[in-house]
Coordinates of C-alpha atoms in Angstrom, one line a residue:
M1029 CA -8.6 4.5 -3.0
N1030 CA -7.9 4.4 -6.8
A1031 CA -9.1 6.7 -9.2
P1032 CA -11.7 5.6 -11.9
K1033 CA -10.6 3.4 -14.9
T1034 CA -9.6 5.5 -17.9
E1035 CA -10.6 4.0 -21.4
A1036 CA -7.0 3.1 -22.0
S1037 CA -6.7 1.5 -18.5
A1038 CA -10.1 -0.6 -19.1
A1039 CA -8.6 -2.0 -22.5
S1040 CA -5.0 -3.0 -21.8
P1041 CA -3.9 -5.1 -18.8
L1042 CA -0.7 -3.4 -18.8
D1043 CA -0.7 -0.9 -16.1
T1044 CA -0.4 2.8 -17.9
A1045 CA 0.0 6.3 -16.8
G1046 CA -2.4 9.2 -18.0
A1047 CA -2.1 12.9 -18.0
V1048 CA -0.9 14.5 -15.1
R1049 CA -3.4 16.2 -12.6
D1050 CA -3.0 20.1 -12.6
E1051 CA -2.8 20.2 -9.0
N1052 CA 0.2 17.5 -9.3
A1053 CA 2.1 19.1 -12.4
F1054 CA 5.9 20.0 -12.5
D1055 CA 8.1 21.1 -15.1
P1056 CA 10.2 17.5 -15.7
A1057 CA 13.0 19.6 -17.3
L1058 CA 14.0 21.2 -13.9
I1059 CA 15.1 17.8 -12.8
L1060 CA 17.2 16.8 -15.7
P1061 CA 20.7 18.1 -14.7
F1062 CA 20.1 16.3 -11.4
L1063 CA 19.4 13.1 -13.0
K1064 CA 22.2 13.3 -15.3
S1065 CA 24.4 13.8 -12.3
Q1066 CA 23.2 10.6 -10.8
I1067 CA 22.3 8.2 -13.4
P1068 CA 25.4 7.8 -15.5
D1069 CA 23.8 5.8 -18.5
L1070 CA 21.0 8.1 -18.8
V1071 CA 20.8 9.0 -22.6
E1072 CA 19.3 12.4 -23.6
G1073 CA 16.3 13.0 -25.4
S1074 CA 12.8 14.0 -25.6
V1075 CA 11.0 14.3 -22.0
E1076 CA 7.6 13.2 -21.1
L1077 CA 5.8 13.1 -17.8
R1078 CA 2.7 11.4 -16.9
Q1079 CA 0.9 10.2 -14.0
F1080 CA -0.6 7.0 -12.7
P1081 CA -4.3 7.4 -11.6
G1082 CA -4.1 4.7 -8.6
G1083 CA -2.9 5.8 -5.2
A1084 CA -4.1 8.7 -2.8
S1085 CA -1.0 9.0 -0.7
N1086 CA 2.3 9.5 -2.2
L1087 CA 2.2 10.6 -6.1
T1088 CA 3.7 8.2 -8.8
Y1089 CA 4.5 9.2 -12.4
Q1090 CA 6.0 7.9 -15.3
L1091 CA 8.9 9.8 -16.3
T1092 CA 10.5 9.0 -20.1
I1093 CA 13.7 10.3 -21.0
G1094 CA 15.2 9.5 -24.4
G1095 CA 12.8 6.8 -24.7
R1096 CA 13.9 5.4 -21.1
E1097 CA 10.8 4.8 -18.7
M1098 CA 11.5 5.4 -15.3
I1099 CA 8.9 6.0 -12.1
L1100 CA 9.1 9.2 -10.1
R1101 CA 7.7 9.3 -6.7
R1102 CA 6.9 12.4 -4.4
P1103 CA 4.8 13.1 -1.6
P1104 CA 1.0 14.8 -1.9
A1105 CA 0.7 18.5 -1.0
G1106 CA -1.1 19.4 2.4
T1107 CA -1.1 18.4 6.0
K1108 CA 1.3 15.1 6.6
A1109 CA 1.6 13.0 9.5
R1110 CA 4.8 13.2 11.4
G1111 CA 7.1 10.5 9.7
A1112 CA 4.9 10.0 6.7
H1113 CA 5.9 10.3 3.2
D1114 CA 9.5 10.0 3.8
M1115 CA 11.0 10.0 0.2
G1116 CA 14.5 9.3 1.4
R1117 CA 13.5 6.7 3.7
E1118 CA 11.8 4.9 1.1
F1119 CA 14.7 5.2 -1.1
R1120 CA 17.2 3.8 1.1
V1121 CA 14.8 1.0 1.8
L1122 CA 14.9 -0.1 -1.7
Q1123 CA 18.6 0.4 -1.9
R1124 CA 19.1 -2.3 0.5
L1125 CA 16.1 -4.7 -0.1
H1126 CA 16.8 -4.7 -3.9
P1127 CA 19.4 -7.4 -3.8
H1128 CA 17.0 -9.9 -1.5
F1129 CA 13.5 -9.2 -2.7
K1130 CA 11.2 -8.5 -5.8
C1131 CA 11.4 -4.8 -5.4
P1132 CA 12.6 -2.1 -8.3
K1133 CA 16.0 -0.8 -8.7
P1134 CA 16.3 2.7 -7.1
L1135 CA 18.0 5.1 -9.2
A1136 CA 18.6 8.6 -7.7
Y1137 CA 17.1 10.4 -4.7
C1138 CA 16.7 14.3 -4.6
E1139 CA 16.5 16.2 -1.0
D1140 CA 16.2 19.5 -2.6
T1141 CA 12.7 20.5 -2.5
G1142 CA 13.2 23.9 -4.7
L1143 CA 13.2 21.8 -8.0
I1144 CA 9.6 20.5 -7.9
G1145 CA 8.1 21.8 -4.6
S1146 CA 9.1 18.5 -2.7
D1147 CA 11.9 15.8 -2.5
F1148 CA 11.5 13.0 -4.6
Y1149 CA 13.2 9.6 -5.9
V1150 CA 13.5 7.7 -9.1
M1151 CA 13.4 4.3 -9.5
E1152 CA 13.4 1.6 -12.5
K1153 CA 10.1 0.8 -13.9
L1154 CA 8.7 -2.8 -13.7
A1155 CA 6.5 -3.5 -16.8
G1156 CA 3.8 -5.6 -15.9
I1157 CA 0.1 -5.8 -15.0
I1158 CA -1.1 -3.8 -11.8
L1159 CA -4.7 -5.3 -10.4
R1160 CA -7.1 -2.4 -9.3
R1161 CA -10.6 -2.4 -8.4
D1162 CA -11.9 -4.5 -11.2
L1163 CA -10.2 -6.4 -14.0
P1164 CA -9.4 -4.7 -17.2
S1165 CA -11.8 -5.8 -19.8
S1166 CA -9.3 -7.7 -21.8
L1167 CA -8.3 -9.9 -18.6
R1168 CA -9.8 -12.5 -17.4
Y1169 CA -9.2 -15.3 -14.5
S1170 CA -10.9 -18.7 -14.4
P1171 CA -11.5 -19.6 -10.9
E1172 CA -8.5 -22.1 -11.1
R1173 CA -6.2 -19.4 -12.0
A1174 CA -7.7 -16.9 -9.8
R1175 CA -7.0 -19.1 -6.8
Q1176 CA -3.4 -19.6 -8.0
L1177 CA -3.2 -15.9 -8.4
C1178 CA -4.2 -15.4 -4.7
L1179 CA -1.9 -18.1 -3.6
N1180 CA 1.2 -16.3 -5.3
L1181 CA 0.3 -13.2 -3.8
I1182 CA 0.1 -14.6 -0.2
D1183 CA 3.2 -16.5 -0.7
T1184 CA 5.2 -13.6 -2.0
Q1185 CA 4.1 -11.7 1.2
I1186 CA 5.3 -14.7 3.3
A1187 CA 8.7 -14.9 1.7
L1188 CA 9.2 -11.2 2.9
H1189 CA 8.1 -12.1 6.3
E1190 CA 10.3 -15.0 6.4
L1191 CA 13.5 -13.2 4.7
D1192 CA 16.4 -13.4 7.1
Y1193 CA 17.0 -9.6 7.9
E1194 CA 19.9 -10.0 9.9
A1195 CA 22.0 -12.1 7.0
A1196 CA 20.6 -9.4 4.7
G1197 CA 22.2 -6.6 6.5
L1198 CA 18.8 -5.1 7.4
A1199 CA 18.5 -5.5 11.3
D1200 CA 18.4 -1.7 11.7
M1201 CA 15.7 -0.9 9.5
G1202 CA 13.2 -1.2 12.8
K1203 CA 12.8 -1.7 16.1
P1204 CA 10.4 -5.0 16.7
A1205 CA 10.5 -4.6 20.2
G1206 CA 7.3 -3.0 21.6
Y1207 CA 6.2 -2.6 17.9
V1208 CA 2.6 -3.6 18.7
A1209 CA 2.0 -0.9 21.3
R1210 CA 3.9 1.9 19.1
Q1211 CA 1.5 1.0 16.2
L1212 CA -1.7 1.2 18.1
S1213 CA -0.5 4.6 20.1
G1214 CA 0.8 6.0 16.8
W1215 CA -2.2 5.5 14.6
S1216 CA -4.5 6.6 17.5
E1217 CA -2.7 9.6 17.7
R1218 CA -2.8 10.3 14.0
W1219 CA -6.5 9.6 14.1
N1220 CA -6.8 12.4 16.8
K1221 CA -5.3 14.8 14.6
V1222 CA -7.7 14.8 11.4
L1223 CA -11.0 14.4 13.0
T1224 CA -13.7 16.2 11.0
D1225 CA -17.4 16.8 12.3
D1226 CA -19.0 14.3 9.8
I1227 CA -17.3 11.1 10.5
P1228 CA -18.2 8.4 13.3
S1229 CA -16.3 8.1 16.4
Y1230 CA -13.5 5.5 16.7
D1231 CA -13.1 5.6 20.4
A1232 CA -14.8 2.4 21.1
I1233 CA -12.8 0.6 18.5
I1234 CA -9.4 2.2 19.9
A1235 CA -10.7 1.1 23.3
W1236 CA -11.2 -2.5 22.4
L1237 CA -8.0 -2.6 20.3
T1238 CA -6.1 -1.5 23.5
S1239 CA -7.7 -3.9 26.0
N1240 CA -6.9 -6.8 23.5
Q1241 CA -3.8 -5.8 22.5
P1242 CA -1.4 -9.0 21.9
A1243 CA 2.2 -9.3 22.8
D1244 CA 4.9 -8.8 20.4
S1245 CA 6.0 -11.4 17.9
T1246 CA 8.8 -13.9 18.9
R1247 CA 9.4 -14.1 15.2
P1248 CA 9.6 -10.4 14.2
G1249 CA 10.3 -9.9 10.3
I1250 CA 10.5 -7.4 7.4
I1251 CA 6.9 -6.1 7.0
H1252 CA 5.7 -4.0 4.1
N1253 CA 2.7 -2.2 5.8
D1254 CA 0.5 -2.1 2.6
Y1255 CA 0.5 -5.3 1.0
R1256 CA -2.2 -5.6 -1.7
Y1257 CA -2.9 -6.3 -5.3
D1258 CA -2.4 -2.8 -6.4
N1259 CA 1.0 -2.7 -5.0
V1260 CA 2.4 -5.6 -6.9
V1261 CA 3.4 -6.1 -10.4
L1262 CA 2.4 -8.9 -12.1
S1263 CA 4.1 -10.7 -15.2
A1264 CA 2.5 -10.0 -18.5
D1265 CA 3.3 -13.3 -20.1
D1266 CA 1.5 -15.6 -17.6
Q1267 CA -0.4 -13.0 -15.5
L1268 CA -0.1 -14.9 -12.2
S1269 CA 3.6 -14.4 -11.2
V1270 CA 4.6 -11.8 -8.9
I1271 CA 7.5 -9.9 -10.6
G1272 CA 7.8 -7.0 -7.9
V1273 CA 6.4 -5.3 -5.0
L1274 CA 6.0 -1.4 -4.9
D1275 CA 5.3 1.2 -2.3
W1276 CA 7.9 0.7 0.5
E1277 CA 7.2 3.9 2.2
M1278 CA 5.9 2.2 5.6
A1279 CA 8.3 -1.2 5.3
T1280 CA 10.1 -1.7 8.8
L1281 CA 10.8 -4.5 11.2
G1282 CA 7.8 -5.7 13.2
D1283 CA 5.1 -8.2 13.9
P1284 CA 4.0 -10.1 10.4
L1285 CA 0.7 -10.6 11.8
L1286 CA 0.0 -7.0 11.7
D1287 CA 1.1 -7.0 8.2
L1288 CA -1.1 -9.8 7.3
G1289 CA -4.1 -8.1 9.1
S1290 CA -3.4 -4.9 7.2
S1291 CA -3.8 -6.8 4.0
L1292 CA -7.0 -8.6 5.2
A1293 CA -8.5 -5.1 5.6
Y1294 CA -8.5 -4.7 1.9
W1295 CA -9.8 -8.1 1.2
V1296 CA -13.5 -7.8 0.2
E1297 CA -15.2 -11.2 -0.4
A1298 CA -18.0 -11.7 -3.1
G1299 CA -20.1 -12.5 0.0
D1300 CA -19.4 -9.2 2.2
P1301 CA -22.2 -7.0 2.7
Q1302 CA -23.1 -4.4 -0.1
E1303 CA -21.5 -1.5 2.0
M1304 CA -18.3 -3.4 2.1
Q1305 CA -18.5 -4.1 -1.7
S1306 CA -19.0 -0.2 -2.2
I1307 CA -15.2 0.2 -0.9
R1308 CA -13.7 -2.5 -2.3
M1309 CA -10.3 -1.7 -3.9
Q1310 CA -9.1 -4.9 -5.5
P1311 CA -10.8 -7.7 -7.5
S1312 CA -10.5 -9.9 -4.2
N1313 CA -14.3 -10.8 -5.1
I1314 CA -13.9 -12.7 -8.3
P1315 CA -14.7 -16.5 -8.3
G1316 CA -11.9 -18.5 -7.2
M1317 CA -10.2 -16.0 -4.6
L1318 CA -9.5 -17.3 -1.3
S1319 CA -11.9 -16.0 1.5
R1320 CA -10.1 -14.2 4.6
A1321 CA -10.3 -17.2 6.7
E1322 CA -8.5 -19.3 3.9
I1323 CA -6.0 -16.6 3.9
I1324 CA -5.3 -17.0 7.3
D1325 CA -5.1 -20.9 7.2
R1326 CA -2.7 -20.3 4.1
Y1327 CA -0.6 -18.2 6.2
A1328 CA -0.4 -20.4 9.1
E1329 CA 0.3 -23.5 7.2
K1330 CA 3.2 -21.9 5.1
T1331 CA 4.8 -20.0 8.2
G1332 CA 4.3 -22.3 11.2
R1333 CA 2.9 -19.2 12.8
E1334 CA -0.3 -19.6 15.3
V1335 CA -3.1 -16.8 14.4
R1336 CA -5.0 -17.4 17.3
N1337 CA -6.5 -13.8 17.6
A1338 CA -7.1 -13.1 13.8
D1339 CA -10.0 -11.1 14.9
W1340 CA -7.8 -8.4 16.6
Y1341 CA -5.3 -8.2 13.7
Y1342 CA -8.1 -7.6 11.1
V1343 CA -9.8 -5.1 13.5
F1344 CA -6.4 -3.3 13.5
G1345 CA -6.1 -3.3 9.9
L1346 CA -9.3 -1.8 9.4
F1347 CA -8.7 0.8 11.8
R1348 CA -5.5 1.8 10.6
L1349 CA -6.8 2.0 7.0
G1350 CA -9.7 4.0 8.5
V1351 CA -7.1 6.6 9.8
I1352 CA -5.3 6.3 6.4
A1353 CA -8.4 7.4 4.6
Q1354 CA -9.3 10.0 7.3
Q1355 CA -5.8 11.7 6.7
I1356 CA -6.7 12.1 3.1
Y1357 CA -10.5 13.0 3.6
Y1358 CA -9.0 15.9 6.0
R1359 CA -6.6 17.3 3.6
Y1360 CA -9.5 17.6 1.1
K1361 CA -11.8 19.0 3.6
L1362 CA -9.1 21.8 4.3
G1363 CA -8.7 22.3 0.6
Q1364 CA -5.2 21.4 0.7
S1365 CA -6.2 18.8 -2.3
K1366 CA -8.9 19.5 -5.1
N1367 CA -8.9 15.8 -6.2
P1368 CA -12.7 15.1 -6.4
K1369 CA -12.3 11.3 -5.6
F1370 CA -11.2 12.2 -2.1
A1371 CA -14.8 13.7 -1.5
A1372 CA -16.0 10.1 -0.9
F1373 CA -13.4 8.9 1.6
G1374 CA -15.7 10.0 4.5
L1375 CA -18.1 7.3 3.5
F1376 CA -15.0 4.9 3.4
V1377 CA -14.2 5.9 6.9
T1378 CA -17.7 5.4 8.1
V1379 CA -18.0 1.9 6.5
L1380 CA -14.8 0.8 8.0
A1381 CA -16.0 1.8 11.5
Q1382 CA -19.3 -0.3 10.8
V1383 CA -17.0 -3.4 9.8
C1384 CA -14.8 -3.2 13.0
E1385 CA -17.9 -2.9 15.1
R1386 CA -19.3 -6.1 13.4
V1387 CA -16.0 -7.9 13.9
I1388 CA -15.9 -6.8 17.6
N1389 CA -19.1 -8.0 18.3
R1390 CA -18.4 -11.5 17.4
A1391 CA -14.5 -11.5 17.9
K1392 CA -12.9 -14.4 19.6
V1393 CA -9.3 -12.9 21.3

């Protein structure tokens, strides 16, 4: 779900912002008085706004004021699912999680939609490498380094799941009891609200997930809910270490295996069929990367959790990803977004349905 790379992003391994898309533009001078009131050490100077090309949900900008680079996040225009794109909640999650985990420091939240047409928040920028669909031309990993990178990615997610959220004062971040059932019913409802006449039915997928639904985890944890390569920042020095995790919009307390399944849904291996390769969003296919089965084994070994019905969590992750893609495609079909890359999301939804069907046909739950 990422935009095509620009020449600049292809040449440099560091994540860089580009020009602001016309439909996402606003005058950054409008928010200067607010930011000065909220960020005491903000130094006045020239103001520049640029936009990161990745992402198809919330919009992410680089805001530079007096040479200081910060990140601004705001919701997209158009129809939104109830509870989605909650900037205030994401800001509060960062405030509480930042002292305990690798995430950016939040700086200011504005609920006044009159300034730029929506609420927004600003956080510190973590300068580093963010991997998107393909590696930039200046960055290469040997199979051994690619494997270590993959292990570091998985182990960072495990560290989040194993964090003592009660000791960190985060016990009210979500409601683990009934989490699996709420997720399944919630995403099913979202799907039914964004149907278009050019995508396949997901009814059989929903029915299978419902009839094979697992019980809630007896070891709930903090889950990110969109953990993948382009939501982590890698060290520019060693290009292997995870120095920060981004995009905490959907973070909550719940079953960590659902979080693992959602991550696996993004994981396209080198040996996967061509239709899966066509929707690959991260370089999980380069030599040395673990397979989905190896990721599950690593997770089970490091956490001591049994992952008996991995197929169910994987299919749920695929289904959830299909709903997210359809929500974006629905906004495009209704003309609420003019971004041309969203035109291909209908194909994305179709391919995910095909993958779900294959996994269900051989599933062991």
